[in-house]
mmCIF file of C-alpha atoms in Angstrom:
data_model
loop_
_atom_site.group_PDB
_atom_site.id
_atom_site.type_symbol
_atom_site.label_atom_id
_atom_site.label_comp_id
_atom_site.label_asym_id
_atom_site.label_seq_id
_atom_site.Cartn_x
_atom_site.Cartn_y
_atom_site.Cartn_z
ATOM 1 C CA MET Q 1 0.000 0.000 0.000
ATOM 2 C CA ILE Q 2 1.503 3.309 -1.133
ATOM 3 C CA TRP Q 3 -0.733 5.512 1.010
ATOM 4 C CA ASP Q 4 -2.518 4.571 4.234
ATOM 5 C CA TRP Q 5 -5.131 7.121 5.273
ATOM 6 C CA ALA Q 6 -5.568 5.556 8.712
ATOM 7 C CA PHE Q 7 -1.830 5.841 9.389
ATOM 8 C CA ALA Q 8 -1.793 9.420 8.064
ATOM 9 C CA PHE Q 9 -4.563 10.489 10.450
ATOM 10 C CA GLU Q 10 -2.846 8.618 13.291
ATOM 11 C CA ILE Q 11 0.426 10.540 12.960
ATOM 12 C CA LEU Q 12 -1.208 13.886 12.196
ATOM 13 C CA PRO Q 13 -1.465 15.008 15.872
ATOM 14 C CA VAL Q 14 2.198 14.148 16.442
ATOM 15 C CA LEU Q 15 3.253 16.171 13.421
ATOM 16 C CA ALA Q 16 0.975 19.023 14.480
ATOM 17 C CA SER Q 17 2.767 19.199 17.842
ATOM 18 C CA ALA Q 18 6.133 19.246 16.066
ATOM 19 C CA ALA Q 19 4.840 21.967 13.753
ATOM 20 C CA ILE Q 20 4.483 24.236 16.774
ATOM 21 C CA VAL Q 21 8.231 23.914 17.359
ATOM 22 C CA SER Q 22 8.910 24.834 13.720
ATOM 23 C CA ILE Q 23 6.633 27.868 13.964
ATOM 24 C CA GLU Q 24 8.244 28.982 17.234
ATOM 25 C CA ALA Q 25 11.698 28.670 15.692
ATOM 26 C CA THR Q 26 10.533 30.695 12.697
ATOM 27 C CA LEU Q 27 8.970 33.521 14.693
ATOM 28 C CA ILE Q 28 11.824 33.836 17.192
ATOM 29 C CA GLY Q 29 14.455 33.506 14.485
ATOM 30 C CA PHE Q 30 12.839 36.139 12.265
ATOM 31 C CA ALA Q 31 12.329 38.536 15.179
ATOM 32 C CA LEU Q 32 16.057 38.242 15.873
ATOM 33 C CA ALA Q 33 16.943 38.589 12.195
ATOM 34 C CA ALA Q 34 14.750 41.649 11.644
ATOM 35 C CA SER Q 35 15.929 43.476 14.769
ATOM 36 C CA LEU Q 36 19.619 42.590 14.467
ATOM 37 C CA GLY Q 37 19.561 43.327 10.745
ATOM 38 C CA LEU Q 38 18.167 46.788 11.460
ATOM 39 C CA VAL Q 39 20.875 47.434 14.045
ATOM 40 C CA LEU Q 40 23.592 46.415 11.582
ATOM 41 C CA ALA Q 41 22.146 48.583 8.813
ATOM 42 C CA VAL Q 42 21.802 51.640 11.037
ATOM 43 C CA ALA Q 43 25.283 51.166 12.473
ATOM 44 C CA ARG Q 44 26.820 51.056 8.987
ATOM 45 C CA ILE Q 45 25.339 54.491 8.236
ATOM 46 C CA ALA Q 46 25.290 56.235 11.612
ATOM 47 C CA VAL Q 47 28.730 55.067 12.768
ATOM 48 C CA PRO Q 48 31.068 55.423 9.752
ATOM 49 C CA TRP Q 49 34.069 53.686 11.292
ATOM 50 C CA THR Q 50 32.056 50.467 11.727
ATOM 51 C CA GLY Q 51 31.055 50.286 8.050
ATOM 52 C CA TRP Q 52 33.971 48.184 6.830
ATOM 53 C CA THR Q 53 33.831 45.808 9.817
ATOM 54 C CA ILE Q 54 30.088 45.245 9.467
ATOM 55 C CA SER Q 55 30.414 44.757 5.699
ATOM 56 C CA VAL Q 56 33.008 42.022 6.219
ATOM 57 C CA LEU Q 57 30.894 40.384 8.932
ATOM 58 C CA VAL Q 58 27.772 40.423 6.761
ATOM 59 C CA GLU Q 59 29.596 38.929 3.779
ATOM 60 C CA LEU Q 60 31.181 36.285 5.993
ATOM 61 C CA ILE Q 61 27.792 35.199 7.332
ATOM 62 C CA ARG Q 62 26.080 35.294 3.942
ATOM 63 C CA SER Q 63 28.887 33.375 2.236
ATOM 64 C CA THR Q 64 28.977 30.394 4.594
ATOM 65 C CA PRO Q 65 26.315 27.665 4.792
ATOM 66 C CA LEU Q 66 23.685 27.982 7.494
ATOM 67 C CA LEU Q 67 24.235 24.362 8.519
ATOM 68 C CA ILE Q 68 27.890 25.070 9.329
ATOM 69 C CA GLN Q 69 26.845 28.044 11.447
ATOM 70 C CA ILE Q 70 24.354 25.860 13.343
ATOM 71 C CA PHE Q 71 27.046 23.256 13.984
ATOM 72 C CA PHE Q 72 29.500 25.957 15.023
ATOM 73 C CA LEU Q 73 27.180 27.367 17.694
ATOM 74 C CA TYR Q 74 26.146 23.956 18.966
ATOM 75 C CA PHE Q 75 29.412 21.993 18.829
ATOM 76 C CA VAL Q 76 32.219 24.590 18.851
ATOM 77 C CA PHE Q 77 30.937 27.185 21.303
ATOM 78 C CA PRO Q 78 31.030 24.701 24.233
ATOM 79 C CA LYS Q 79 34.813 24.542 23.707
ATOM 80 C CA PHE Q 80 34.881 28.198 24.777
ATOM 81 C CA GLY Q 81 32.555 27.650 27.721
ATOM 82 C CA VAL Q 82 29.351 28.732 25.952
ATOM 83 C CA VAL Q 83 26.902 25.830 26.116
ATOM 84 C CA LEU Q 84 23.578 26.241 24.313
ATOM 85 C CA ASP Q 85 20.735 23.780 24.092
ATOM 86 C CA ALA Q 86 19.865 22.542 20.610
ATOM 87 C CA PHE Q 87 16.819 24.762 20.093
ATOM 88 C CA THR Q 88 18.571 27.924 21.268
ATOM 89 C CA ALA Q 89 21.668 27.252 19.165
ATOM 90 C CA GLY Q 90 19.587 26.509 16.087
ATOM 91 C CA VAL Q 91 17.328 29.541 16.399
ATOM 92 C CA LEU Q 92 20.274 31.809 17.186
ATOM 93 C CA ALA Q 93 22.133 30.570 14.104
ATOM 94 C CA ILE Q 94 19.102 31.060 11.865
ATOM 95 C CA GLY Q 95 18.480 34.528 13.303
ATOM 96 C CA ILE Q 96 22.076 35.669 12.829
ATOM 97 C CA HIS Q 97 22.256 34.172 9.339
ATOM 98 C CA TYR Q 98 19.151 35.957 8.115
ATOM 99 C CA ALA Q 99 20.076 39.143 9.960
ATOM 100 C CA ALA Q 100 22.901 39.502 7.453
ATOM 101 C CA TYR Q 101 20.400 39.344 4.589
ATOM 102 C CA CYS Q 102 17.904 41.625 6.314
ATOM 103 C CA SER Q 103 20.614 44.225 6.944
ATOM 104 C CA GLU Q 104 21.162 44.499 3.191
ATOM 105 C CA VAL Q 105 17.416 44.936 2.658
ATOM 106 C CA TYR Q 106 17.313 47.701 5.256
ATOM 107 C CA ARG Q 107 20.367 49.343 3.720
ATOM 108 C CA ALA Q 108 18.686 49.367 0.322
ATOM 109 C CA GLY Q 109 15.644 50.979 1.918
ATOM 110 C CA PHE Q 110 17.772 53.663 3.563
ATOM 111 C CA ASP Q 111 19.629 54.343 0.313
ATOM 112 C CA ASN Q 112 16.273 54.893 -1.377
ATOM 113 C CA ILE Q 113 15.497 57.851 0.903
ATOM 114 C CA HIS Q 114 16.122 61.132 -0.894
ATOM 115 C CA ARG Q 115 19.284 62.874 0.217
ATOM 116 C CA GLY Q 116 17.265 65.984 0.992
ATOM 117 C CA GLN Q 117 15.683 64.182 3.937
ATOM 118 C CA TRP Q 118 19.085 63.647 5.513
ATOM 119 C CA GLU Q 119 20.188 67.199 4.791
ATOM 120 C CA ALA Q 120 16.999 68.615 6.281
ATOM 121 C CA SER Q 121 17.595 66.600 9.462
ATOM 122 C CA VAL Q 122 21.093 68.032 9.755
ATOM 123 C CA ALA Q 123 19.777 71.548 9.133
ATOM 124 C CA LEU Q 124 17.233 71.090 11.927
ATOM 125 C CA ASN Q 125 20.037 69.882 14.208
ATOM 126 C CA LEU Q 126 18.343 66.539 14.815
ATOM 127 C CA SER Q 127 20.366 63.780 16.398
ATOM 128 C CA ALA Q 128 21.180 60.651 14.406
ATOM 129 C CA TRP Q 129 18.831 58.616 16.625
ATOM 130 C CA THR Q 130 15.934 61.047 16.115
ATOM 131 C CA THR Q 131 16.591 61.188 12.375
ATOM 132 C CA PHE Q 132 16.433 57.423 11.989
ATOM 133 C CA ARG Q 133 13.518 56.913 14.381
ATOM 134 C CA ASP Q 134 11.193 59.678 13.222
ATOM 135 C CA ILE Q 135 12.148 60.341 9.611
ATOM 136 C CA ILE Q 136 14.181 57.651 7.863
ATOM 137 C CA ILE Q 137 12.862 54.356 9.214
ATOM 138 C CA PRO Q 138 9.121 55.191 8.822
ATOM 139 C CA GLN Q 139 9.765 55.984 5.141
ATOM 140 C CA ALA Q 140 12.190 53.136 4.467
ATOM 141 C CA ILE Q 141 10.222 50.224 5.935
ATOM 142 C CA PRO Q 142 7.035 50.054 3.780
ATOM 143 C CA PRO Q 143 8.832 49.546 0.426
ATOM 144 C CA ILE Q 144 10.998 46.727 1.802
ATOM 145 C CA VAL Q 145 8.190 44.728 3.436
ATOM 146 C CA PRO Q 146 7.959 42.303 0.442
ATOM 147 C CA ALA Q 147 11.687 41.567 0.625
ATOM 148 C CA LEU Q 148 11.547 41.003 4.376
ATOM 149 C CA GLY Q 149 8.494 38.786 3.864
ATOM 150 C CA ASN Q 150 10.398 36.680 1.359
ATOM 151 C CA TYR Q 151 13.108 36.127 3.936
ATOM 152 C CA LEU Q 152 10.479 35.155 6.507
ATOM 153 C CA VAL Q 153 9.191 32.423 4.198
ATOM 154 C CA ALA Q 154 12.742 31.343 3.329
ATOM 155 C CA LEU Q 155 13.665 31.194 7.018
ATOM 156 C CA PHE Q 156 10.608 29.049 7.718
ATOM 157 C CA LYS Q 157 11.713 26.577 5.053
ATOM 158 C CA GLU Q 158 15.192 26.425 6.610
ATOM 159 C CA THR Q 159 13.909 25.144 9.960
ATOM 160 C CA PRO Q 160 14.331 21.469 8.915
ATOM 161 C CA LEU Q 161 18.078 22.075 9.256
ATOM 162 C CA LEU Q 162 17.519 22.106 13.010
ATOM 163 C CA SER Q 163 16.961 18.357 12.795
ATOM 164 C CA ALA Q 164 20.735 18.057 12.252
ATOM 165 C CA ILE Q 165 21.239 18.885 15.947
ATOM 166 C CA ALA Q 166 18.274 16.784 17.094
ATOM 167 C CA VAL Q 167 15.700 19.539 17.532
ATOM 168 C CA LEU Q 168 12.323 17.796 17.429
ATOM 169 C CA GLU Q 169 10.822 20.054 14.800
ATOM 170 C CA LEU Q 170 8.602 18.883 11.968
ATOM 171 C CA MET Q 171 11.187 17.175 9.758
ATOM 172 C CA GLN Q 172 12.975 15.430 12.614
ATOM 173 C CA THR Q 173 9.662 14.094 13.929
ATOM 174 C CA ALA Q 174 8.738 12.836 10.457
ATOM 175 C CA LYS Q 175 12.087 11.043 10.154
ATOM 176 C CA ILE Q 176 11.626 9.413 13.550
ATOM 177 C CA ILE Q 177 8.132 8.231 12.593
ATOM 178 C CA GLY Q 178 9.497 6.838 9.336
ATOM 179 C CA SER Q 179 12.382 5.020 11.021
ATOM 180 C CA GLU Q 180 10.069 3.461 13.600
ATOM 181 C CA THR Q 181 7.315 2.388 11.194
ATOM 182 C CA PHE Q 182 9.288 2.003 7.947
ATOM 183 C CA ARG Q 183 6.669 4.193 6.304
ATOM 184 C CA TYR Q 184 8.018 7.470 4.970
ATOM 185 C CA THR Q 185 5.418 8.342 2.344
ATOM 186 C CA GLU Q 186 2.772 9.621 4.735
ATOM 187 C CA PRO Q 187 4.945 11.632 7.170
ATOM 188 C CA MET Q 188 7.090 13.230 4.472
ATOM 189 C CA THR Q 189 4.062 14.089 2.338
ATOM 190 C CA LEU Q 190 2.259 15.637 5.290
ATOM 191 C CA VAL Q 191 5.351 17.649 6.189
ATOM 192 C CA GLY Q 192 5.614 18.907 2.618
ATOM 193 C CA LEU Q 193 1.940 19.880 2.577
ATOM 194 C CA PHE Q 194 2.315 21.690 5.884
ATOM 195 C CA PHE Q 195 5.252 23.730 4.642
ATOM 196 C CA LEU Q 196 3.365 24.513 1.432
ATOM 197 C CA ALA Q 197 0.259 25.625 3.324
ATOM 198 C CA MET Q 198 2.177 27.780 5.799
ATOM 199 C CA SER Q 199 4.252 29.385 3.047
ATOM 200 C CA LEU Q 200 1.127 30.271 1.058
ATOM 201 C CA VAL Q 201 -0.589 31.689 4.140
ATOM 202 C CA SER Q 202 2.516 33.708 5.032
ATOM 203 C CA ALA Q 203 2.789 35.067 1.484
ATOM 204 C CA ALA Q 204 -0.877 36.107 1.549
ATOM 205 C CA LEU Q 205 -0.443 37.887 4.900
ATOM 206 C CA ILE Q 206 2.650 39.675 3.631
ATOM 207 C CA ARG Q 207 0.771 40.896 0.552
ATOM 208 C CA SER Q 208 -2.042 42.139 2.783
ATOM 209 C CA LEU Q 209 0.414 43.968 5.022
ATOM 210 C CA GLU Q 210 2.110 45.495 1.989
ATOM 211 C CA GLY Q 211 -1.230 46.726 0.663
ATOM 212 C CA LEU Q 212 -2.164 48.203 4.042
ATOM 213 C CA LEU Q 213 1.152 50.055 4.322
ATOM 214 C CA ASN Q 214 0.845 51.353 0.770
ATOM 215 C CA ARG Q 215 -2.636 52.703 1.438
ATOM 216 C CA ARG Q 216 -1.439 54.462 4.580
ATOM 217 C CA THR Q 217 1.509 55.922 2.705
ATOM 218 C CA MET Q 218 -0.781 57.294 -0.027
ATOM 219 C CA ARG Q 219 -2.872 59.055 2.612
#
């Protein structure tokens, strides 16, 4: 039998519980990526002497595989006395990895702001913090929401990498079910359908948010 509906419904609650772990990893990881990416982007502009260092750091993170970064945090950090549990190490690695990409998105948004906005802020004697908080960031964020949303979906689809350090997320749970029952068709298909459904829902929400921001900007 290629497909067993009874078995599929039997393992569905187990996979649903594991899906919660995947969603938690996605939300925490993206929150870290979005916030850290913003800090990196602002620092590159507001603190000139950090520009070269941050550029090198961003390229280093973007140019190395995420899986290696996960392994580094989980297996190498303990050698220096920093011991992280599997979930924390995995989410931290994902967050830092995508923070490098998000920082470039933010930077593109900042570069899109007309130079006159910056000059006006200087003429009004506004501090760098006030300029970014009240003038630059509110204008830069709406146009880059689609790009950030794409990274959210991409990050979500990277969560199966956490199974490499034994985090019981969706893919790891499906592999365990398959190894115990010697049936992989049902668990892997259900996992694929879950990722498809969540990605489509996320994309739809991102489009709705983009439309809302655009309407507010037009007002």
